[in-house]
Amino acid sequence: MAAVPIRSNLSLRGSSRLISEFFEYAVNSILFQRGIYPPEDFKVVRKYGISMLVTVDEEVKTYIRKIISQLHRWTCGGKIQKVALVITNKDSGEDLERWQFNVEILQKDTPISPENTAQDDTRIQKEVQALIRQITATVTFLPQLEGRCTFNVLVYADRDSEVPTDWVDSDPRLIKNAEQVQLRSFSTNMHKIDCQVAYRFDP
Amino acid sequence: ESVAEACGLDLNTRILAFKPDAPESKKPVDLRAQYNRPQKAVVSQTKRKFATTPERVLDAPGIVDDYYLNLLDWSNLNAVAIALERNVYVWNADSGDVSGLAETDESTYVAGVKWSQDGTFLSVGLGNGLVEIYDVESQKKLRTMAGHQSRVGVLAWDRHILSSGSRSGAIHHHDVRIAQHKVGELLGHESEVCGLAWRSDGLQLASGGNDNLVQIWDARSSIPKFTKTNHTAAVKAVAWCPWQSNLLATGGGTMDKKIHFWNAATGSRVNTVDAGSQVTSLTWSPQLKEIISTHGFPDNNLSVWSYGTTGVTKQVDIPAHDSRVLYSALSPDGRILSTAASDENLKFWRVNDSETKKRTGIFSKAGTTNMTIR
Amino acid sequence: MNTTAKQTQTSIDIIEQAKENIEPRRQGHSAAAISKTFSKDHEQKVSNQLHEERISFEEKLQIADREEDPLQVWIDYIQWTLNSYPQGNTSESGLLSLLERCSQQFVKSPIYKNDIRYLRIWMQYAKYVEDPAELFSFLSLHEIGTNFSLYYEEFAGYFESNGLYKKAEDVYQKGFLRKAKPFARFQQRYDQFLHRKVIYAPDTITMRQTNEYPPLQTTFQLSNPHQQNGRSEV
């Protein structure tokens, strides 16, 4: 990954904040929808011009925060390539479902403006809305998760990234013989995020 | 190295996992939500009696099972229009006669039907994006209006203005009297428009779409006055209250199952109920303080709710059809609700049995034998 | 997306356009299959292709008993129906009648009595019957699938979702007697049931709240609730 030019740092920072925030909401949405935590642990907030669900469980909130703040550091450094959320059956240890977000740094030499313009914001909001709507729509075909399930977050980072001690090397935990579904993408002036979900379909 | 390559991994990449385990869920999944088919009609403690069996059943072979379409309507002149694949049939509820009114060519199908307010014209939306208007008395097609790029599944009339909603998300206003019929275009929805209703005074239009949005438009504006994002699934059921003009009810699809009530003057949500199933239509009673909802997945039922100052209370659940109740229409006297489903039945339910001088003539031709609409 | 290069990707767009026409199912749907189904519009569906495919399946059914594994012919047909009609049972899809025919077909076949695939067909059928409890009793009477954890999970799940925790408990007890397999899974499902019971219906807890192996009920025998309610057919 080429080094990001210094002059776009400001832009990268602003965009990274948007991306990290998106991950936080996306993770919350997936945990709610997939029933990893009970629905009464979530409350409705207004975000991206739509209603979103976020956890009110302090422990879960803190856990997600820890992940997101590290993601944010890596994103700001331009070190991150993918983020994956893997849902696992606790009893069998089997990975059942894997949400992957690809993070692409758009190699624009000089962004026209260091910050997103109001026009950008409207476009980004619409794109994010569309993606969240698609995440919601996946429930129509994803199998109901049975038994006790938990989740893990994986990050594909550059080899030279600084790694805090609570992050460890992992295999990619791909789902074998999975059905793969591609969702929409959205982009800021610096990043493009696209999303896919892989799941085991056993008729 | 080969493993990394097989996984498509760049050697300059590390895969890292956040090591601490995610917190345990404090509550297990509630299995009660999983099987919730009503076995029998459920009636709340109320004095009001409900007919839980249909008064009449007609066969409707080949009715298309598609949530996004609107294939049934009942006119002010007591005629029921129903679209079956490429054909539109009109069943005269007074005489019991059936006639074929329209047939599309083989390349398309009927996606929406709606009577004009006086019942003299039927508008028909097609799979190819065309909108047609038929004169019922002469049984002739009066005009074909082009403009939409994709199918037109929903239509709404305000006097001479016909509004049409399309799969593209666009809503067009057509002035049916003039050659250059397209007099307005509303581009507020990102995805198929499947719910559309003018308020009876024509001052506001409400729309619902597969983008999960409800929009409320002032009559001459092309910018939505309100955009409501509360539903988490498509919105097909959109109904204005006949006895409280600012009150709008909207119902959400499979992942939502909610009925929201809005004050269309302020845009505020004044009530919400969880209907438990995909909401496919909403019909206010003109005489009673009631609203009727029809449903798809999972219960395929019909529910009657009382609407009053104390809130919205379910009065009865009726297991109406063997499959999704996708289309419904109320008789002009407001007493009979017709419902159509992919079990290929068109059923008639008495939803208001209070005494009336003129009863809707669905019994004029006596007899209980089923008949087929063809 | 090179991490997944070998697997085919389905775009969600077509599925999202038709999201309200997809019946939620516990086992989910094949996104690839339903996307293909919804890529055809109604005018194309009326065309002959589905009709011809159906005829071909019906023909295969006619000669299925010559096959070594006739049940698989039915399963393929059912799966084709599920993929071609994501709305589930409609007059057009004929899903219910197909499930009914298949489940009736092998009631007397000893080779399928304890074939999990056959039980799964019954479980799909159970979703559509008016009184699932009666169906489960019928299966018990004919010893169909009664060795499997799935049978007890589903039977108990039906009671549980109707708030009948005591009856659900009784079903699990029968499963213990049968050593329902895979037993580890059965044990987990039972533990999870107890956990839910504590939370959602604490008033039904009478004696046991732990995950102990329940005491054997020596007086228990396979009753025939089917006759008790006086019906002879499911």
PDB file of N, CA, C and O in Angstrom, chain B residues 154-191:
ATOM      1  N   VAL B 154     -48.990   0.581  -8.793  1.00  0.00           N
ATOM      2  CA  VAL B 154     -49.919   1.276  -7.899  1.00  0.00           C
ATOM      3  C   VAL B 154     -50.408   2.564  -8.530  1.00  0.00           C
ATOM      4  O   VAL B 154     -49.661   3.269  -9.216  1.00  0.00           O
ATOM      5  N   LEU B 155     -51.694   2.847  -8.316  1.00  0.00           N
ATOM      6  CA  LEU B 155     -52.348   4.004  -8.922  1.00  0.00           C
ATOM      7  C   LEU B 155     -53.250   4.679  -7.891  1.00  0.00           C
ATOM      8  O   LEU B 155     -53.766   4.014  -6.987  1.00  0.00           O
ATOM      9  N   ALA B 156     -53.435   5.995  -8.031  1.00  0.00           N
ATOM     10  CA  ALA B 156     -54.351   6.713  -7.127  1.00  0.00           C
ATOM     11  C   ALA B 156     -54.964   7.877  -7.884  1.00  0.00           C
ATOM     12  O   ALA B 156     -54.285   8.544  -8.669  1.00  0.00           O
ATOM     13  N   TRP B 157     -56.258   8.087  -7.671  1.00  0.00           N
ATOM     14  CA  TRP B 157     -56.972   9.153  -8.371  1.00  0.00           C
ATOM     15  C   TRP B 157     -57.297  10.315  -7.435  1.00  0.00           C
ATOM     16  O   TRP B 157     -57.649  10.102  -6.269  1.00  0.00           O
ATOM     17  N   ASP B 158     -57.180  11.540  -8.005  1.00  0.00           N
ATOM     18  CA  ASP B 158     -57.804  12.695  -7.373  1.00  0.00           C
ATOM     19  C   ASP B 158     -58.541  13.430  -8.481  1.00  0.00           C
ATOM     20  O   ASP B 158     -57.918  14.126  -9.280  1.00  0.00           O
ATOM     21  N   ARG B 159     -59.823  13.230  -8.579  1.00  0.00           N
ATOM     22  CA  ARG B 159     -60.648  13.751  -9.680  1.00  0.00           C
ATOM     23  C   ARG B 159     -60.022  13.420 -11.035  1.00  0.00           C
ATOM     24  O   ARG B 159     -59.855  12.262 -11.347  1.00  0.00           O
ATOM     25  N   HIS B 160     -59.555  14.444 -11.795  1.00  0.00           N
ATOM     26  CA  HIS B 160     -59.025  14.154 -13.133  1.00  0.00           C
ATOM     27  C   HIS B 160     -57.519  13.858 -13.110  1.00  0.00           C
ATOM     28  O   HIS B 160     -56.903  13.672 -14.137  1.00  0.00           O
ATOM     29  N   ILE B 161     -56.933  13.886 -11.926  1.00  0.00           N
ATOM     30  CA  ILE B 161     -55.503  13.567 -11.828  1.00  0.00           C
ATOM     31  C   ILE B 161     -55.340  12.102 -11.434  1.00  0.00           C
ATOM     32  O   ILE B 161     -55.894  11.650 -10.429  1.00  0.00           O
ATOM     33  N   LEU B 162     -54.601  11.389 -12.271  1.00  0.00           N
ATOM     34  CA  LEU B 162     -54.262  10.013 -11.929  1.00  0.00           C
ATOM     35  C   LEU B 162     -52.774   9.979 -11.592  1.00  0.00           C
ATOM     36  O   LEU B 162     -51.941  10.412 -12.386  1.00  0.00           O
ATOM     37  N   SER B 163     -52.444   9.474 -10.416  1.00  0.00           N
ATOM     38  CA  SER B 163     -51.039   9.358 -10.032  1.00  0.00           C
ATOM     39  C   SER B 163     -50.632   7.900 -10.129  1.00  0.00           C
ATOM     40  O   SER B 163     -51.402   7.015  -9.770  1.00  0.00           O
ATOM     41  N   SER B 164     -49.443   7.677 -10.628  1.00  0.00           N
ATOM     42  CA  SER B 164     -48.988   6.307 -10.835  1.00  0.00           C
ATOM     43  C   SER B 164     -47.600   6.133 -10.241  1.00  0.00           C
ATOM     44  O   SER B 164     -46.737   6.999 -10.367  1.00  0.00           O
ATOM     45  N   GLY B 165     -47.402   5.018  -9.570  1.00  0.00           N
ATOM     46  CA  GLY B 165     -46.106   4.734  -8.946  1.00  0.00           C
ATOM     47  C   GLY B 165     -45.438   3.579  -9.660  1.00  0.00           C
ATOM     48  O   GLY B 165     -46.099   2.604 -10.021  1.00  0.00           O
ATOM     49  N   SER B 166     -44.144   3.693  -9.834  1.00  0.00           N
ATOM     50  CA  SER B 166     -43.440   2.706 -10.647  1.00  0.00           C
ATOM     51  C   SER B 166     -42.312   2.018  -9.884  1.00  0.00           C
ATOM     52  O   SER B 166     -41.882   2.462  -8.826  1.00  0.00           O
ATOM     53  N   ARG B 167     -41.848   0.936 -10.474  1.00  0.00           N
ATOM     54  CA  ARG B 167     -40.749   0.173  -9.900  1.00  0.00           C
ATOM     55  C   ARG B 167     -39.466   1.003  -9.801  1.00  0.00           C
ATOM     56  O   ARG B 167     -38.618   0.764  -8.946  1.00  0.00           O
ATOM     57  N   SER B 168     -39.346   1.997 -10.661  1.00  0.00           N
ATOM     58  CA  SER B 168     -38.146   2.840 -10.637  1.00  0.00           C
ATOM     59  C   SER B 168     -38.108   3.732  -9.406  1.00  0.00           C
ATOM     60  O   SER B 168     -37.078   4.309  -9.087  1.00  0.00           O
ATOM     61  N   GLY B 169     -39.241   3.883  -8.744  1.00  0.00           N
ATOM     62  CA  GLY B 169     -39.325   4.791  -7.601  1.00  0.00           C
ATOM     63  C   GLY B 169     -40.013   6.100  -7.967  1.00  0.00           C
ATOM     64  O   GLY B 169     -40.311   6.912  -7.098  1.00  0.00           O
ATOM     65  N   ALA B 170     -40.268   6.318  -9.259  1.00  0.00           N
ATOM     66  CA  ALA B 170     -40.896   7.569  -9.702  1.00  0.00           C
ATOM     67  C   ALA B 170     -42.412   7.499  -9.549  1.00  0.00           C
ATOM     68  O   ALA B 170     -43.024   6.450  -9.733  1.00  0.00           O
ATOM     69  N   ILE B 171     -42.980   8.653  -9.201  1.00  0.00           N
ATOM     70  CA  ILE B 171     -44.439   8.813  -9.203  1.00  0.00           C
ATOM     71  C   ILE B 171     -44.758   9.866 -10.256  1.00  0.00           C
ATOM     72  O   ILE B 171     -44.127  10.932 -10.269  1.00  0.00           O
ATOM     73  N   HIS B 172     -45.672   9.577 -11.156  1.00  0.00           N
ATOM     74  CA  HIS B 172     -46.102  10.564 -12.150  1.00  0.00           C
ATOM     75  C   HIS B 172     -47.542  10.977 -11.870  1.00  0.00           C
ATOM     76  O   HIS B 172     -48.356  10.164 -11.462  1.00  0.00           O
ATOM     77  N   HIS B 173     -47.815  12.274 -12.105  1.00  0.00           N
ATOM     78  CA  HIS B 173     -49.200  12.736 -12.108  1.00  0.00           C
ATOM     79  C   HIS B 173     -49.621  12.894 -13.562  1.00  0.00           C
ATOM     80  O   HIS B 173     -48.917  13.546 -14.347  1.00  0.00           O
ATOM     81  N   HIS B 174     -50.758  12.282 -13.904  1.00  0.00           N
ATOM     82  CA  HIS B 174     -51.282  12.430 -15.262  1.00  0.00           C
ATOM     83  C   HIS B 174     -52.597  13.197 -15.176  1.00  0.00           C
ATOM     84  O   HIS B 174     -53.463  12.838 -14.395  1.00  0.00           O
ATOM     85  N   ASP B 175     -52.722  14.233 -16.000  1.00  0.00           N
ATOM     86  CA  ASP B 175     -54.026  14.873 -16.155  1.00  0.00           C
ATOM     87  C   ASP B 175     -54.699  14.134 -17.307  1.00  0.00           C
ATOM     88  O   ASP B 175     -54.296  14.287 -18.467  1.00  0.00           O
ATOM     89  N   VAL B 176     -55.693  13.323 -16.967  1.00  0.00           N
ATOM     90  CA  VAL B 176     -56.219  12.400 -17.969  1.00  0.00           C
ATOM     91  C   VAL B 176     -57.044  13.111 -19.044  1.00  0.00           C
ATOM     92  O   VAL B 176     -57.424  12.510 -20.038  1.00  0.00           O
ATOM     93  N   ARG B 177     -57.289  14.452 -18.886  1.00  0.00           N
ATOM     94  CA  ARG B 177     -58.135  15.165 -19.854  1.00  0.00           C
ATOM     95  C   ARG B 177     -57.333  15.688 -21.030  1.00  0.00           C
ATOM     96  O   ARG B 177     -57.885  16.031 -22.060  1.00  0.00           O
ATOM     97  N   ILE B 178     -56.025  15.815 -20.849  1.00  0.00           N
ATOM     98  CA  ILE B 178     -55.258  16.520 -21.874  1.00  0.00           C
ATOM     99  C   ILE B 178     -54.238  15.599 -22.536  1.00  0.00           C
ATOM    100  O   ILE B 178     -53.820  14.577 -21.962  1.00  0.00           O
ATOM    101  N   ALA B 179     -53.840  15.975 -23.743  1.00  0.00           N
ATOM    102  CA  ALA B 179     -52.936  15.123 -24.519  1.00  0.00           C
ATOM    103  C   ALA B 179     -51.571  14.984 -23.837  1.00  0.00           C
ATOM    104  O   ALA B 179     -51.040  13.886 -23.706  1.00  0.00           O
ATOM    105  N   GLN B 180     -51.020  16.132 -23.437  1.00  0.00           N
ATOM    106  CA  GLN B 180     -49.738  16.085 -22.717  1.00  0.00           C
ATOM    107  C   GLN B 180     -50.054  15.772 -21.263  1.00  0.00           C
ATOM    108  O   GLN B 180     -50.080  16.636 -20.408  1.00  0.00           O
ATOM    109  N   HIS B 181     -50.284  14.481 -21.007  1.00  0.00           N
ATOM    110  CA  HIS B 181     -50.895  14.103 -19.731  1.00  0.00           C
ATOM    111  C   HIS B 181     -49.990  14.265 -18.529  1.00  0.00           C
ATOM    112  O   HIS B 181     -50.435  14.472 -17.418  1.00  0.00           O
ATOM    113  N   LYS B 182     -48.688  14.193 -18.741  1.00  0.00           N
ATOM    114  CA  LYS B 182     -47.804  14.190 -17.572  1.00  0.00           C
ATOM    115  C   LYS B 182     -47.644  15.599 -17.007  1.00  0.00           C
ATOM    116  O   LYS B 182     -47.031  16.468 -17.622  1.00  0.00           O
ATOM    117  N   VAL B 183     -48.231  15.819 -15.831  1.00  0.00           N
ATOM    118  CA  VAL B 183     -48.216  17.167 -15.264  1.00  0.00           C
ATOM    119  C   VAL B 183     -47.380  17.244 -13.989  1.00  0.00           C
ATOM    120  O   VAL B 183     -47.250  18.308 -13.399  1.00  0.00           O
ATOM    121  N   GLY B 184     -46.808  16.135 -13.597  1.00  0.00           N
ATOM    122  CA  GLY B 184     -45.978  16.184 -12.392  1.00  0.00           C
ATOM    123  C   GLY B 184     -45.148  14.932 -12.260  1.00  0.00           C
ATOM    124  O   GLY B 184     -45.513  13.867 -12.784  1.00  0.00           O
ATOM    125  N   GLU B 185     -44.015  15.074 -11.592  1.00  0.00           N
ATOM    126  CA  GLU B 185     -43.144  13.926 -11.364  1.00  0.00           C
ATOM    127  C   GLU B 185     -42.555  14.044  -9.961  1.00  0.00           C
ATOM    128  O   GLU B 185     -41.989  15.085  -9.626  1.00  0.00           O
ATOM    129  N   LEU B 186     -42.712  13.000  -9.171  1.00  0.00           N
ATOM    130  CA  LEU B 186     -42.178  13.018  -7.806  1.00  0.00           C
ATOM    131  C   LEU B 186     -41.056  11.984  -7.723  1.00  0.00           C
ATOM    132  O   LEU B 186     -41.275  10.800  -7.958  1.00  0.00           O
ATOM    133  N   LEU B 187     -39.857  12.460  -7.415  1.00  0.00           N
ATOM    134  CA  LEU B 187     -38.715  11.545  -7.374  1.00  0.00           C
ATOM    135  C   LEU B 187     -38.186  11.441  -5.947  1.00  0.00           C
ATOM    136  O   LEU B 187     -37.068  11.840  -5.660  1.00  0.00           O
ATOM    137  N   GLY B 188     -39.003  10.915  -5.068  1.00  0.00           N
ATOM    138  CA  GLY B 188     -38.572  10.836  -3.669  1.00  0.00           C
ATOM    139  C   GLY B 188     -38.161   9.447  -3.248  1.00  0.00           C
ATOM    140  O   GLY B 188     -37.428   9.278  -2.279  1.00  0.00           O
ATOM    141  N   HIS B 189     -38.635   8.434  -3.951  1.00  0.00           N
ATOM    142  CA  HIS B 189     -38.344   7.053  -3.532  1.00  0.00           C
ATOM    143  C   HIS B 189     -37.167   6.484  -4.308  1.00  0.00           C
ATOM    144  O   HIS B 189     -36.982   6.760  -5.490  1.00  0.00           O
ATOM    145  N   GLU B 190     -36.403   5.686  -3.625  1.00  0.00           N
ATOM    146  CA  GLU B 190     -35.201   5.091  -4.216  1.00  0.00           C
ATOM    147  C   GLU B 190     -35.513   3.752  -4.862  1.00  0.00           C
ATOM    148  O   GLU B 190     -34.660   3.151  -5.502  1.00  0.00           O
ATOM    149  N   SER B 191     -36.699   3.240  -4.596  1.00  0.00           N
ATOM    150  CA  SER B 191     -37.016   1.882  -5.007  1.00  0.00           C
ATOM    151  C   SER B 191     -38.519   1.814  -5.270  1.00  0.00           C
ATOM    152  O   SER B 191     -39.222   2.813  -5.078  1.00  0.00           O
TER     153      SER B 191
END
